[in-house]
Coordinates of N, CA, C and O in Angstrom, one line a residue:
M1 N -0.1 89.0 131.3 CA -0.9 90.0 130.6 C -1.4 89.3 129.3 O -0.7 88.7 128.6
E2 N -2.7 89.3 129.1 CA -3.4 88.7 128.0 C -3.2 89.6 126.8 O -3.4 90.8 126.8
K3 N -2.9 89.0 125.6 CA -2.7 89.7 124.4 C -4.1 89.9 123.8 O -4.9 89.0 123.8
S4 N -4.4 91.1 123.2 CA -5.7 91.3 122.6 C -5.5 91.3 121.1 O -4.4 91.5 120.6
L5 N -6.5 91.0 120.4 CA -6.5 91.0 118.9 C -6.6 92.4 118.4 O -7.6 93.1 118.7
S6 N -5.7 92.9 117.6 CA -5.7 94.3 117.1 C -6.7 94.5 116.0 O -7.0 95.6 115.7
H7 N -7.2 93.4 115.4 CA -8.1 93.6 114.3 C -9.6 93.6 114.7 O -10.5 93.5 113.8
L8 N -9.9 93.6 116.0 CA -11.3 93.6 116.4 C -11.5 94.9 117.3 O -10.7 95.2 118.1
D9 N -12.7 95.5 117.0 CA -13.0 96.6 117.8 C -13.7 96.2 119.2 O -13.7 95.0 119.4
Q10 N -14.1 97.1 120.0 CA -14.6 96.8 121.3 C -15.9 95.9 121.2 O -16.3 95.2 122.2
D11 N -16.6 95.9 120.1 CA -17.7 95.1 119.9 C -17.4 93.7 119.2 O -18.3 92.9 118.9
G12 N -16.1 93.5 119.0 CA -15.7 92.2 118.4 C -15.8 92.2 116.9 O -15.8 91.1 116.3
K13 N -16.0 93.4 116.3 CA -16.2 93.4 114.8 C -14.8 93.7 114.2 O -14.0 94.5 114.7
A14 N -14.5 93.0 113.1 CA -13.2 93.2 112.4 C -13.1 94.5 111.7 O -14.1 95.0 111.2
Y15 N -11.9 95.0 111.8 CA -11.5 96.3 111.1 C -10.0 96.3 110.7 O -9.3 95.5 111.3
M16 N -9.7 97.1 109.8 CA -8.3 97.2 109.4 C -7.6 98.2 110.4 O -8.0 99.4 110.5
V17 N -6.5 97.8 111.0 CA -5.8 98.5 112.0 C -5.2 99.8 111.4 O -4.7 99.8 110.3
D18 N -5.3 100.9 112.1 CA -4.7 102.2 111.7 C -3.2 102.1 112.0 O -2.8 102.1 113.2
V19 N -2.3 102.1 111.0 CA -0.9 102.0 111.2 C -0.2 103.4 110.9 O 1.0 103.5 110.8
G20 N -1.1 104.4 110.7 CA -0.6 105.7 110.3 C 0.4 106.4 111.2 O 1.3 107.1 110.8
G21 N 0.4 106.1 112.5 CA 1.2 106.7 113.5 C 2.5 105.9 113.8 O 3.3 106.3 114.6
K22 N 2.7 104.7 113.1 CA 3.8 103.9 113.4 C 5.0 104.4 112.6 O 4.9 104.9 111.5
A23 N 6.2 104.2 113.2 CA 7.4 104.5 112.5 C 7.8 103.5 111.5 O 7.7 102.3 111.7
E24 N 8.4 104.0 110.4 CA 8.9 103.0 109.4 C 10.2 102.4 109.9 O 11.1 103.1 110.5
T25 N 10.3 101.1 109.7 CA 11.5 100.4 110.0 C 11.8 99.4 108.9 O 10.9 99.0 108.1
E26 N 13.0 98.9 108.9 CA 13.4 97.8 108.0 C 12.8 96.5 108.5 O 12.9 96.2 109.7
R27 N 12.1 95.8 107.6 CA 11.4 94.6 108.1 C 11.6 93.5 107.1 O 11.8 93.7 105.9
A28 N 11.7 92.3 107.6 CA 11.9 91.1 106.7 C 11.2 89.9 107.3 O 11.0 89.8 108.5
A29 N 10.7 89.0 106.5 CA 10.1 87.8 106.9 C 10.5 86.6 106.0 O 10.6 86.8 104.8
T30 N 10.7 85.5 106.6 CA 10.9 84.3 105.8 C 9.9 83.2 106.2 O 9.7 83.0 107.4
A31 N 9.3 82.5 105.2 CA 8.4 81.5 105.4 C 8.8 80.2 104.6 O 9.6 80.4 103.7
K32 N 8.3 79.1 105.0 CA 8.7 77.9 104.4 C 7.5 76.9 104.3 O 6.6 77.0 105.1
G33 N 7.5 76.0 103.3 CA 6.5 75.0 103.2 C 6.9 73.9 102.2 O 8.0 74.1 101.6
E34 N 6.1 72.9 102.1 CA 6.5 71.8 101.2 C 5.3 71.3 100.5 O 4.1 71.4 100.9
I35 N 5.6 70.7 99.3 CA 4.6 69.9 98.6 C 5.1 68.5 98.4 O 6.3 68.4 97.9
Y36 N 4.4 67.5 98.8 CA 4.8 66.1 98.7 C 4.2 65.5 97.5 O 3.0 65.7 97.2
M37 N 5.0 64.7 96.8 CA 4.5 64.1 95.5 C 5.2 62.8 95.3 O 6.2 62.4 96.0
N38 N 4.7 62.0 94.3 CA 5.3 60.7 94.1 C 6.6 60.8 93.3 O 7.0 61.9 92.8
E39 N 7.3 59.7 93.2 CA 8.6 59.6 92.6 C 8.6 60.0 91.1 O 9.5 60.6 90.6
E40 N 7.5 59.6 90.4 CA 7.3 59.9 89.0 C 7.3 61.4 88.7 O 8.0 61.9 87.9
I41 N 6.6 62.1 89.5 CA 6.5 63.6 89.3 C 7.9 64.2 89.6 O 8.3 65.0 88.8
I42 N 8.5 63.8 90.7 CA 9.8 64.4 91.0 C 10.8 64.1 89.8 O 11.5 65.0 89.4
S43 N 10.8 62.9 89.3 CA 11.7 62.5 88.2 C 11.4 63.4 87.0 O 12.3 63.8 86.3
R44 N 10.1 63.5 86.7 CA 9.7 64.3 85.5 C 10.0 65.8 85.7 O 10.4 66.5 84.7
I45 N 9.9 66.3 86.9 CA 10.3 67.7 87.1 C 11.8 67.9 86.9 O 12.3 68.8 86.2
L46 N 12.6 67.0 87.4 CA 14.0 67.0 87.3 C 14.5 66.9 85.9 O 15.6 67.4 85.5
S47 N 13.7 66.1 85.1 CA 14.1 65.9 83.7 C 13.4 66.9 82.7 O 13.4 66.7 81.5
A48 N 12.7 67.9 83.3 CA 12.0 68.9 82.5 C 11.0 68.2 81.5 O 10.9 68.5 80.4
D49 N 10.2 67.2 82.1 CA 9.3 66.5 81.3 C 7.8 66.7 81.8 O 7.0 65.8 81.9
I50 N 7.5 67.9 82.2 CA 6.1 68.2 82.6 C 5.5 69.0 81.5 O 6.0 70.0 81.0
P51 N 4.3 68.5 81.0 CA 3.7 69.1 79.8 C 3.5 70.6 79.9 O 3.6 71.3 78.9
K52 N 3.2 71.1 81.1 CA 2.9 72.6 81.2 C 4.1 73.4 81.2 O 4.0 74.6 81.2
G53 N 5.3 72.8 81.3 CA 6.6 73.6 81.3 C 7.4 73.5 82.5 O 7.4 72.5 83.2
D54 N 8.3 74.5 82.7 CA 9.3 74.5 83.8 C 8.6 74.8 85.1 O 8.3 75.9 85.5
V55 N 8.4 73.7 85.9 CA 7.6 73.8 87.1 C 8.3 74.7 88.1 O 7.7 75.5 88.8
L56 N 9.6 74.6 88.3 CA 10.3 75.3 89.3 C 10.3 76.8 89.0 O 10.1 77.7 89.9
S57 N 10.5 77.2 87.7 CA 10.5 78.6 87.3 C 9.1 79.2 87.5 O 9.0 80.3 88.1
V58 N 8.1 78.5 87.1 CA 6.7 79.0 87.3 C 6.4 79.1 88.8 O 5.8 80.1 89.2
G59 N 6.8 78.1 89.6 CA 6.6 78.2 91.0 C 7.2 79.4 91.7 O 6.6 80.1 92.5
R60 N 8.5 79.7 91.3 CA 9.2 80.9 91.8 C 8.5 82.2 91.4 O 8.2 83.1 92.3
I61 N 8.1 82.3 90.2 CA 7.4 83.5 89.7 C 6.1 83.7 90.4 O 5.7 84.8 90.8
A62 N 5.3 82.6 90.5 CA 4.0 82.6 91.1 C 4.1 83.1 92.6 O 3.3 83.8 93.0
G63 N 5.2 82.6 93.2 CA 5.3 83.0 94.6 C 5.6 84.5 94.8 O 5.1 85.2 95.7
I64 N 6.4 85.0 93.9 CA 6.7 86.5 93.9 C 5.5 87.3 93.6 O 5.1 88.2 94.3
M65 N 4.7 86.8 92.7 CA 3.4 87.5 92.4 C 2.5 87.4 93.5 O 1.8 88.4 93.9
G66 N 2.5 86.3 94.2 CA 1.6 86.1 95.4 C 2.0 87.1 96.5 O 1.1 87.7 97.1
A67 N 3.3 87.3 96.7 CA 3.7 88.2 97.7 C 3.2 89.6 97.4 O 2.7 90.3 98.3
K68 N 3.3 90.0 96.1 CA 2.8 91.3 95.7 C 1.3 91.5 95.8 O 0.9 92.6 96.0
K69 N 0.6 90.4 95.7 CA -0.9 90.5 95.8 C -1.5 90.2 97.1 O -2.7 90.1 97.2
T70 N -0.7 90.1 98.2 CA -1.2 89.6 99.5 C -2.4 90.5 100.0 O -3.4 90.0 100.4
S71 N -2.3 91.8 99.9 CA -3.3 92.7 100.4 C -4.6 92.5 99.6 O -5.7 92.9 100.2
E72 N -4.6 92.0 98.5 CA -5.8 91.7 97.7 C -6.5 90.4 98.1 O -7.6 90.1 97.8
L73 N -5.7 89.5 98.8 CA -6.2 88.2 99.1 C -6.6 88.1 100.6 O -7.5 87.3 100.9
I74 N -5.8 88.8 101.5 CA -6.0 88.7 102.9 C -6.7 90.0 103.4 O -6.1 91.0 103.3
P75 N -7.9 89.9 103.8 CA -8.7 91.1 104.0 C -8.1 92.2 104.9 O -8.3 93.4 104.6
M76 N -7.5 91.9 106.0 CA -7.0 92.9 106.9 C -5.5 93.3 106.6 O -4.9 94.1 107.4
C77 N -4.9 92.8 105.6 CA -3.5 93.2 105.2 C -3.5 94.5 104.5 O -4.3 94.8 103.6
H78 N -2.5 95.3 104.9 CA -2.3 96.6 104.3 C -1.5 96.4 103.0 O -0.6 95.6 102.9
P79 N -1.8 97.2 101.9 CA -0.9 97.2 100.7 C 0.5 97.6 101.1 O 0.7 98.5 101.9
M80 N 1.5 96.9 100.6 CA 2.9 97.1 101.0 C 3.7 97.5 99.8 O 3.5 97.1 98.7
L81 N 4.7 98.3 100.1 CA 5.8 98.6 99.1 C 6.9 97.6 99.4 O 7.7 97.8 100.3
I82 N 6.8 96.5 98.7 CA 7.8 95.4 98.9 C 9.1 95.8 98.2 O 9.1 96.2 97.1
T83 N 10.2 95.8 99.0 CA 11.5 96.1 98.4 C 12.3 94.9 97.8 O 13.2 95.1 97.0
S84 N 11.9 93.7 98.3 CA 12.5 92.5 97.8 C 11.6 91.3 98.1 O 11.0 91.2 99.2
A85 N 11.5 90.4 97.1 CA 10.8 89.1 97.3 C 11.6 88.0 96.6 O 11.9 88.1 95.4
K86 N 12.0 87.0 97.4 CA 12.8 86.0 96.8 C 12.2 84.6 97.2 O 11.9 84.4 98.3
V87 N 12.0 83.8 96.2 CA 11.4 82.4 96.4 C 12.4 81.4 95.9 O 12.9 81.5 94.8
E88 N 12.8 80.5 96.8 CA 13.7 79.4 96.5 C 13.0 78.1 96.6 O 12.2 77.9 97.5
L89 N 13.2 77.3 95.6 CA 12.5 75.9 95.5 C 13.6 74.9 95.4 O 14.5 75.0 94.6
E90 N 13.5 73.9 96.3 CA 14.5 72.8 96.3 C 13.8 71.5 96.2 O 12.9 71.2 97.1
V91 N 14.2 70.6 95.3 CA 13.6 69.3 95.2 C 14.4 68.4 96.2 O 15.6 68.4 96.1
V92 N 13.7 67.8 97.1 CA 14.3 67.0 98.1 C 13.8 65.5 97.8 O 12.8 65.1 98.3
E93 N 14.6 64.8 97.0 CA 14.1 63.5 96.5 C 13.9 62.5 97.7 O 13.0 61.8 97.7
E94 N 14.8 62.5 98.6 CA 14.7 61.6 99.7 C 13.5 61.8 100.6 O 13.0 60.9 101.2
K95 N 12.9 63.0 100.6 CA 11.7 63.2 101.3 C 10.5 63.2 100.4 O 9.3 63.3 100.9
G96 N 10.7 63.1 99.1 CA 9.6 63.1 98.1 C 8.8 64.4 98.1 O 7.6 64.4 98.0
C97 N 9.6 65.5 98.1 CA 8.9 66.8 98.2 C 9.7 67.9 97.5 O 10.9 67.7 97.2
I98 N 9.1 69.0 97.3 CA 9.7 70.3 96.9 C 9.5 71.2 98.1 O 8.4 71.4 98.6
E99 N 10.6 71.7 98.6 CA 10.6 72.7 99.7 C 10.6 74.1 99.1 O 11.4 74.4 98.2
A100 N 9.7 75.0 99.5 CA 9.6 76.4 99.1 C 10.0 77.2 100.3 O 9.6 77.0 101.4
R101 N 10.9 78.2 100.0 CA 11.3 79.2 101.0 C 11.2 80.6 100.4 O 11.7 80.8 99.4
A102 N 10.4 81.5 101.1 CA 10.3 82.8 100.6 C 10.7 83.8 101.6 O 10.4 83.7 102.8
T103 N 11.5 84.8 101.1 CA 11.9 85.9 102.0 C 11.4 87.2 101.3 O 11.7 87.5 100.2
V104 N 10.7 88.0 102.1 CA 10.2 89.3 101.7 C 10.7 90.4 102.6 O 10.8 90.2 103.8
K105 N 11.1 91.5 101.9 CA 11.6 92.7 102.7 C 10.8 93.9 102.3 O 10.3 94.1 101.2
T106 N 10.8 94.9 103.3 CA 10.3 96.2 103.1 C 10.8 97.2 104.1 O 11.5 96.8 105.0
K107 N 10.6 98.4 103.8 CA 10.8 99.5 104.8 C 9.5 100.1 105.0 O 9.0 100.8 104.1
G108 N 8.8 99.8 106.1 CA 7.5 100.3 106.3 C 7.0 100.3 107.7 O 7.8 100.1 108.6
V109 N 5.7 100.4 107.8 CA 5.1 100.5 109.1 C 4.4 99.3 109.6 O 3.9 99.2 110.7
T110 N 4.4 98.2 108.8 CA 3.8 97.0 109.2 C 4.7 95.8 108.5 O 5.4 96.1 107.6
G111 N 4.6 94.7 109.1 CA 5.5 93.6 108.8 C 5.1 92.9 107.5 O 4.0 93.2 106.9
V112 N 5.9 92.0 107.0 CA 5.7 91.3 105.8 C 5.6 89.8 106.0 O 5.8 89.0 105.1
E113 N 5.2 89.4 107.2 CA 5.0 88.0 107.4 C 3.9 87.3 106.5 O 4.1 86.3 106.0
M114 N 2.8 88.0 106.3 CA 1.7 87.5 105.5 C 2.2 87.4 104.0 O 1.8 86.5 103.3
E115 N 3.0 88.4 103.6 CA 3.5 88.3 102.2 C 4.4 87.1 102.0 O 4.4 86.5 101.0
A116 N 5.3 86.8 103.0 CA 6.2 85.6 102.9 C 5.3 84.3 102.9 O 5.6 83.4 102.1
L117 N 4.3 84.3 103.8 CA 3.5 83.1 103.9 C 2.7 82.9 102.6 O 2.5 81.8 102.1
T118 N 2.2 84.0 102.0 CA 1.4 84.0 100.8 C 2.3 83.5 99.6 O 1.9 82.7 98.8
A119 N 3.5 84.0 99.6 CA 4.5 83.7 98.5 C 4.7 82.1 98.5 O 4.6 81.5 97.5
V120 N 4.9 81.6 99.7 CA 5.1 80.1 99.8 C 3.8 79.4 99.4 O 3.9 78.4 98.6
S121 N 2.7 79.8 99.8 CA 1.4 79.2 99.5 C 1.2 79.2 98.0 O 0.8 78.1 97.4
I122 N 1.3 80.3 97.4 CA 1.0 80.5 96.0 C 2.0 79.7 95.1 O 1.7 79.1 94.1
S123 N 3.3 79.7 95.6 CA 4.3 78.9 94.9 C 3.9 77.4 94.9 O 4.0 76.8 93.8
L124 N 3.6 76.9 96.0 CA 3.2 75.5 96.1 C 1.9 75.2 95.3 O 1.8 74.1 94.7
L125 N 1.0 76.1 95.4 CA -0.3 75.9 94.6 C 0.0 75.9 93.1 O -0.6 75.1 92.3
A126 N 1.0 76.7 92.6 CA 1.3 76.7 91.2 C 2.0 75.4 90.8 O 1.7 74.9 89.7
I127 N 2.8 74.9 91.7 CA 3.4 73.6 91.4 C 2.4 72.5 91.4 O 2.4 71.7 90.4
Y128 N 1.4 72.5 92.3 CA 0.3 71.6 92.2 C -0.4 71.7 90.9 O -0.7 70.7 90.2
D129 N -0.7 72.9 90.5 CA -1.4 73.1 89.2 C -0.6 72.6 88.0 O -1.2 72.0 87.1
M130 N 0.7 72.8 88.0 CA 1.5 72.3 86.9 C 1.6 70.8 86.8 O 1.8 70.3 85.7
C131 N 1.4 70.1 87.9 CA 1.6 68.6 88.0 C 0.3 67.8 88.2 O 0.4 66.6 88.2
K132 N -0.8 68.4 88.4 CA -2.0 67.7 88.8 C -2.5 66.7 87.8 O -3.2 65.8 88.1
A133 N -2.2 66.9 86.5 CA -2.6 66.0 85.5 C -1.9 64.7 85.6 O -2.4 63.6 85.2
I134 N -0.8 64.6 86.3 CA 0.0 63.4 86.5 C -0.5 62.7 87.7 O -0.7 61.5 87.7
D135 N -0.8 63.4 88.8 CA -1.2 62.8 90.1 C -1.9 63.9 91.0 O -1.2 64.9 91.3
K136 N -3.1 63.7 91.3 CA -3.8 64.6 92.1 C -3.7 64.4 93.6 O -4.2 65.1 94.4
S137 N -2.9 63.4 94.0 CA -2.8 63.1 95.4 C -1.6 63.9 96.1 O -1.4 63.6 97.2
M138 N -1.0 64.8 95.4 CA 0.0 65.6 96.0 C -0.5 66.3 97.2 O -1.7 66.6 97.3
E139 N 0.3 66.6 98.2 CA -0.1 67.2 99.4 C 0.8 68.4 99.8 O 2.0 68.3 99.9
I140 N 0.1 69.5 100.0 CA 0.8 70.7 100.4 C 0.7 70.8 101.9 O -0.4 70.6 102.5
G141 N 1.8 71.2 102.6 CA 1.7 71.2 104.0 C 2.9 72.0 104.7 O 3.8 72.5 104.0
R142 N 2.8 72.0 106.0 CA 3.9 72.6 106.9 C 4.2 74.0 106.4 O 5.4 74.4 106.5
I143 N 3.3 74.8 106.0 CA 3.5 76.2 105.7 C 3.6 77.0 107.0 O 2.7 76.9 107.8
R144 N 4.8 77.7 107.2 CA 5.0 78.3 108.5 C 6.0 79.5 108.4 O 6.8 79.5 107.5
L145 N 5.8 80.4 109.3 CA 6.8 81.5 109.4 C 8.1 81.0 110.1 O 8.0 80.4 111.2
M146 N 9.2 81.3 109.5 CA 10.5 80.8 110.0 C 11.2 81.9 110.8 O 11.8 81.7 111.9
K147 N 11.1 83.2 110.3 CA 11.7 84.3 110.9 C 11.1 85.6 110.5 O 10.6 85.7 109.4
K148 N 11.1 86.5 111.4 CA 10.7 87.9 111.1 C 11.5 88.8 111.9 O 11.9 88.6 113.0
T149 N 11.9 90.0 111.2 CA 12.7 91.0 111.9 C 12.0 92.4 111.7 O 11.3 92.6 110.8
G150 N 12.3 93.3 112.6 CA 11.8 94.6 112.5 C 10.5 94.8 113.2 O 9.9 93.9 113.7
G151 N 10.1 96.1 113.3 CA 8.9 96.5 114.0 C 8.9 96.4 115.5 O 10.0 96.1 116.1
K152 N 7.8 96.8 116.1 CA 7.7 96.9 117.5 C 8.0 95.6 118.3 O 8.6 95.6 119.3
S153 N 7.6 94.5 117.7 CA 7.7 93.2 118.4 C 9.1 92.6 118.2 O 9.4 91.6 118.8
G154 N 9.9 93.2 117.3 CA 11.3 92.7 117.2 C 11.4 91.4 116.4 O 10.7 91.2 115.5
T155 N 12.4 90.6 116.8 CA 12.7 89.4 116.0 C 12.0 88.2 116.6 O 11.9 88.0 117.8
Y156 N 11.5 87.4 115.6 CA 10.9 86.1 116.0 C 11.7 85.1 115.1 O 11.9 85.3 113.9
E157 N 12.1 84.0 115.7 CA 12.7 82.9 114.9 C 12.2 81.6 115.4 O 12.3 81.3 116.6
R158 N 11.6 80.8 114.5 CA 11.1 79.5 114.8 C 12.2 78.5 115.1 O 13.2 78.5 114.5
K159 N 12.0 77.8 116.2 CA 12.9 76.7 116.5 C 12.4 75.4 116.0 O 11.3 75.0 116.3
E160 N 13.1 74.7 115.1 CA 12.7 73.4 114.6 C 13.9 72.5 114.9 O 15.0 72.8 114.9
G161 N 13.5 71.2 115.2 CA 14.6 70.3 115.4 C 14.1 69.0 115.8 O 13.4 68.2 115.8

């Protein structure tokens, strides 16, 4: 059976899906991504020597704000009552990157996958902004959904290995 796109009408025009008849369930989503940078930037982040301030704290706060603003950034996303948003940042020196992981929760009629993905994206963009004066060649990548629970489609978990 072929899956259809729920955001397109019979004429192929985009619209916001009516979720008014859906039951509220507990929902959660976790996303992950990385920003790759040179050794100097990593060293300066770890020694709190970035002129714009505490990169990791700003990245975490930016990610949480991003989750809250997702419906203003992604056209077909519904405004959500987020019950929890957590952004974790880890400097992985051996890989030359910072890994961002965001988990967003709600009790609602639609999922929070886009909120988790937006949280990771905005967190990594804030890190880029904080460090771009030192090196503009940083690279943001591998932003992906790791897990989602709740809703009609149930649980999804990415297999990596």
